[in-house]
Amino acid sequence: MLKKHTNSAYEAELDQLRDKILLMGGYVEEAIAQAMEALKDRDSEKAKRVISRDKLINTLELEIDELCVELLALRQPAGSDLRLIITGLKISTDLERMGDLVVNLCERVIELSREPLLKPLIDLPHMANLAMGMVREALDAYVKHDASAAKEVCERDDEVDNLDSQIVRELLTYMMEKPGSITRGLGLIMVTRYLERIADHATNISEMVIFLVKGKDVRHRGIGD
Amino acid sequence: MLKKHTNSAYEAELDQLRDKILLMGGYVEEAIAQAMEALKDRDSEKAKRVISRDKLINTLELEIDELCVELLALRQPAGSDLRLIITGLKISTDLERMGDLVVNLCERVIELSREPLLKPLIDLPHMANLAMGMVREALDAYVKHDASAAKEVCERDDEVDNLDSQIVRELLTYMMEKPGSITRGLGLIMVTRYLERIADHATNISEMVIFLVKGKDVRHRGIGD
Amino acid sequence: MGELQVVHTGQVAMVGKTRKKRVKRVGERLIEFGLALSGNISILILGGICILLLYQGLKAFEEVSIVQFLTSTRWNPTSYENPGYGILSMVASTFFVTLGSMLLIVPLGIGVASYTSEFAPKRVRSILKPAVEMLAAIPSVVVGFIGITVTGPAIANFFGLPNGLNALNGSILLAVMALPTAASLSEDALRSVPREWRLASLALGAGKWETLVRVTLPAAMPGILAAMMLAMGRAIGETMTVLMACGNAPAFPESFLAAVRPLTATIAIELGEVPQGTAHFFSLFAVGLALFIISFVVNLLADKLLRRKAA
Amino acid sequence: MNKNAGLRLKKQLFAAFGAGWMWGATLLALVALIGILAFIAYHGFEVMSWDFLTLPPRKGMTEGGIFPAIAGTTLVSLITIIFSVPLGVGAAIHLVEYASDNVLTRWTRLAIRNLSGVPSVVYGLFGLAIFVNGAGLGANILSSGLTLGLLTLPWIITASEEALKAVPRGHRDGALALGATKWHTIRTVVLPQAVPGILTGAILGLSRAAGETAPILFTGVAFFIPFVPESLGDEFMALPYHLYIMSTQHHSIEQVRPIAYGTALVLVGLVFILNLGAFIIRSRMSAKLESAR
Amino acid sequence: MVSSNIECNNLSLWYEDSKALDDVSMNIKPNRVTALIGPSGCGKSTFLRCINRMNDEIAGVRTEGSIIFEGEDILSPKADVVELRRRVGMVFQRWNPFPKSIFDNIAYGPRTHGMKDKARLSEIVEDALKKAALWDEVKDRLRESAFSLSGGQQQRLCIARALAVEPDILLMDEPASALDPISTAKLEELITKLKQRYTVIIVTHNMQQAARISDFTAFFYMGKLIEFDTTNTIFTNPGEERTEAYITGRFG
Amino acid sequence: MVSSNIECNNLSLWYEDSKALDDVSMNIKPNRVTALIGPSGCGKSTFLRCINRMNDEIAGVRTEGSIIFEGEDILSPKADVVELRRRVGMVFQRWNPFPKSIFDNIAYGPRTHGMKDKARLSEIVEDALKKAALWDEVKDRLRESAFSLSGGQQQRLCIARALAVEPDILLMDEPASALDPISTAKLEELITKLKQRYTVIIVTHNMQQAARISDFTAFFYMGKLIEFDTTNTIFTNPGEERTEAYITGRFG
């Protein structure tokens, strides 16, 4: 690990950036967990609460971006500091999109809560847990500058993708069998897709973390060269 | 308009950034147009071509990000230059996601092309045109530093959203009436959603353009204060 | 609250100090006045010398025609029937001896200065510079004494003369006396040339010698010229050396081997013996005036040169 | 390539010629210095003795010592320094620290530069007219001392000015910015740094005054006085004048030549010691300045 | 802990006949670092030297307007310049310790203002050196010459010397322009710490430096104050085109 | 249009007994700007002065290793220093035009190397001034003193003077450290243009400047070459921890 900056205010600002991103990630995780509970319990109130808490995430995005702009304008960052800040800028976007996806998810939850559940939820919570774990570990990797942990997160995206297609296939079968379940089935498909996309964003974050640590961009591997 | 930079290499790099973003936007527009044609003509080959061309967009994203990192590391940008670069970083993400959405869209197109069309396409092409227009105008606004044009783009997002819910409602009715059309209906719903999300990304870009010009972040308005 | 108190005590302290401060300020005014006074004394002295020489010297022209004074070569104030008051021979002697010494000083001075400033290793320089200055410190009467005991006989030997007390002897001795001035001031001029210029020249592929001739010496030239002027002033005003070593003959100089008597020597040798208030006495002041004017002009020229360098 | 070689040869020839010239000049100057010092030392040591330094001359100055001349020179130099140093340093402080750039100061500087070039014999004339006759002091130690004081004044002003100017402006600004008044700044920051330079100037002025002959010729020096002067109103003997007398005016020059050598050695020795002192002070000062860079 | 603004109202300044400052009005906040930037000859240093009246030392300077500090116009002829300079310390571009010991350098100011108590002086010296983040480096060599220190240390010594007279305001005229990056970084860190107790006003050629250390930035051009705002605003979103052109490197 | 690398192999240098450069090996690419950075006393200027043997002018300097340029070791005693310095121009920290006219300043080098033809000299002067982007500013005043120019112009004049002897390599020792931001920007622009014809090696204290103008950056520390890579890599992703610490401002 590197020494501290001679300029302690700079050091503090970088710490603040890390803290804010962790906090934002925490909010996102919490939102996913609450949303899944709301789905399971068909609790539209809880879903509404999650939606209203999204503005915390939005505010944090703005704060993080502002902090990054300030750091770039005033500190002339270089090397790993620069990559930390750029990664921060990108991660904040991803986290905010995750927040938005959770909001969408909650909207579906509210719709779904009007009717009984189509079938017992088994795979979906599992998928949600996977996605949450990916978010948590991606951000851990960010703060710890841990590229190998980030790489692991990337690899776990396949698992989520498989679950996603499996669930969708299952639901489609359901819907074809029972036309009355189409709306609900569609709702659940949407929920699955949202979770899948949340996991995608976690993967994006992990790729940025690898860039942060190694200085190499690993996105779209195989096409660069 | 401001004078040119004393450092001509810097000026050239900023021009290059603008050009690359325009180029990337052009690719995205083209991809949307081709994908819609493929959908209309049920031409899975065309759809595959669009998918394979996505790597051009991905490569451009990497190039743009690399250029932005280089500019930030080597030029110590400030003021509007700094905002141009940060905006570039954010826009490249949005454009790349648009590209991914077009790929997803094309995957649906390939699925859909196996069967006849559910119904004649009227609203969907209209929606696609709207989305493409938004992308084009958002990027124009970026290059021209035109905040009011960007604001207009933001406002047009509502139109797309309305179209989206209208189409989805219509398709749902169809699907409930004819269970055999569920898969195709679902495919078309997905296509609609993709277009809606493309328009969302265009809105994001426009918001960043307003930040670029005014130096104020207009995202998540109403929550900041 | 705490802050307020701090400010308050600060102000109290300020008020308490004020009277003491005022006394202090008056004291400072007095000191400044004294300094200004001593600063202006030099003007008084220069003015005094000017006025006095004019006053006393002009008295001579009540009896002596100014034309004769300036153009006649006959200086014989003690002659009872036909006193001569022409200083032309002495002026010529002064310039003759000075010219001779300058012929030696200019090349030698620049040579010594160039060597010490540009080529000598630091340690050699730290010995050379004080050595040259030591040469300047040898009292003129000692140099004159050397003229009598060493160089005079040597010249006599070399040229087969009955004695060596002549213009050549004076020139050589004046060169010894004024060389340090020329060398030391020239060296200052050379060293005040920024090192960067030398580096630039070397970096362009010029050699050390070429750098000296094409960059350093031209850049230092005004300073070197001023140094030469000041050395010349010193040679013109030198008294004891020429008095002792030039043979003391108030005649128009015919060659370097002829005995001469410059202006300074004339004053030194005659003033002690003349009765005060006579034409002879005043005419010596007139000689002093002439000397003063010459040295004034030389110094003014040197000053101009230095000024131009500064600009 | 050929032309290049020719050019290089030409340059090398010039450089060799130049080196010869510079070496020759420097060698000549050194030979002159060492020659003079060695010559005088060689002959002077022959008559050097305790008696020579402490006894007055005897038998028409053909025997005995030169004590009155040593004493006279010392006393006159003392007067000179007492007169010129305070005045000169004061003037220098005024010019460097206080005087604004106006007509008066420009004239003052011009006057100082010209005064330092005025021939010493003219100072003699001035001293005679002002102190001896004008002020009625008569020809004595005081008149001579004051005359020499005038002579050394411009030297001391110039040396002091240079010493003051060598104090970096930053030191003055630093003190002023701390709330020190101008005089306080000069007293506590500027002068302590300038003192070595001023001292050097004063010592060199003293050495010059001690060696001067022409200005005292008419203002108080005497041919022969067998005792040490008791007051400032007395006439006196002086080393340089004694040497002059012994080498040109004495009735039997050949006979007193050894005494002349002795006198010259004492005079040169005195000047040498003073210069050495100045040199030591100055080299210490420059070492200190060096460490400040 | 300063609590007063420095209010500068319509300040103009002439050297002989040339106008060096033209109608400058600004309000400098206490306990903040304010940076003055602009090209050579823009008046930023001249402005700085108005605040402790160092321009008085230059002949032919004339001012108009006022600078109000704690209710008094410090430009008025009635103002006590000595007391003003005690309260407004200054640090120069080229470090200028006196050729004295480290201790005597710092004690110079207090002694000038009449402090004689030796124990108290020792306390003051220690305190000033600690504030200037130099104590640990020099505590065992207080009697050594100030010139034995490195350039960066000498500059911090000069800051300690200024702090020893307990000023409220510290003026700095390009304090780091002759220092290497490491000394510069240490000095910058010190400056940002000093604002807890002092109002710091700093002139710098180095825009990036202004960005790093200051809370407010004033951009001067041709004797005029073009823009004065928070440093963040000046560097990310300046209001004036001339400021934008300057900070982004568009010099025509 | 230079085409040869400058190959520096295991170069070490001593001043008297202290080692100023320790086993430095690097390969400097032609037609590129290479920046040497590092803290004071790290050896970067010493290294620069090896390349035109300016260290020869300092007594007590001893070197080991070699610097190969076009097949010859320029450090060998047999190397022709005059010819070397013609081919390797140098620009100094403090601009140093000679006290001559603008024309004579530039003509100095060619005249030194034996050029006497007046018409040809005029051409050379014009050409050099154009290359240094100064011709338009001075073409009507070639006979005026070089000192009548501004600081930035004088520095560009010094560059023109170096160019007039048609060097292949240009060494620059902190050429902008005494210039204001505007003159600095113009100089930097000039430097980036010069690389089309020359190999430029520049020592700078200002890391940001190195970032702006150079293609390659070498980081020196305590006489050692710590890292040498493209400027982009050094500033975004350096390989050595010491480089990273230096460029990010972690000075301990």
Short mmCIF file of C-alpha atoms in Angstrom, two decimals, chain B residues 55 94 203:
data_model
loop_
_atom_site.label_atom_id
_atom_site.label_comp_id
_atom_site.label_asym_id
_atom_site.label_seq_id
_atom_site.Cartn_x
_atom_site.Cartn_y
_atom_site.Cartn_z
CA LYS B 55 -17.91 -4.29 -31.20
CA ASP B 94 -24.52 5.77 -22.06
CA THR B 203 -32.00 11.95 -21.73
#
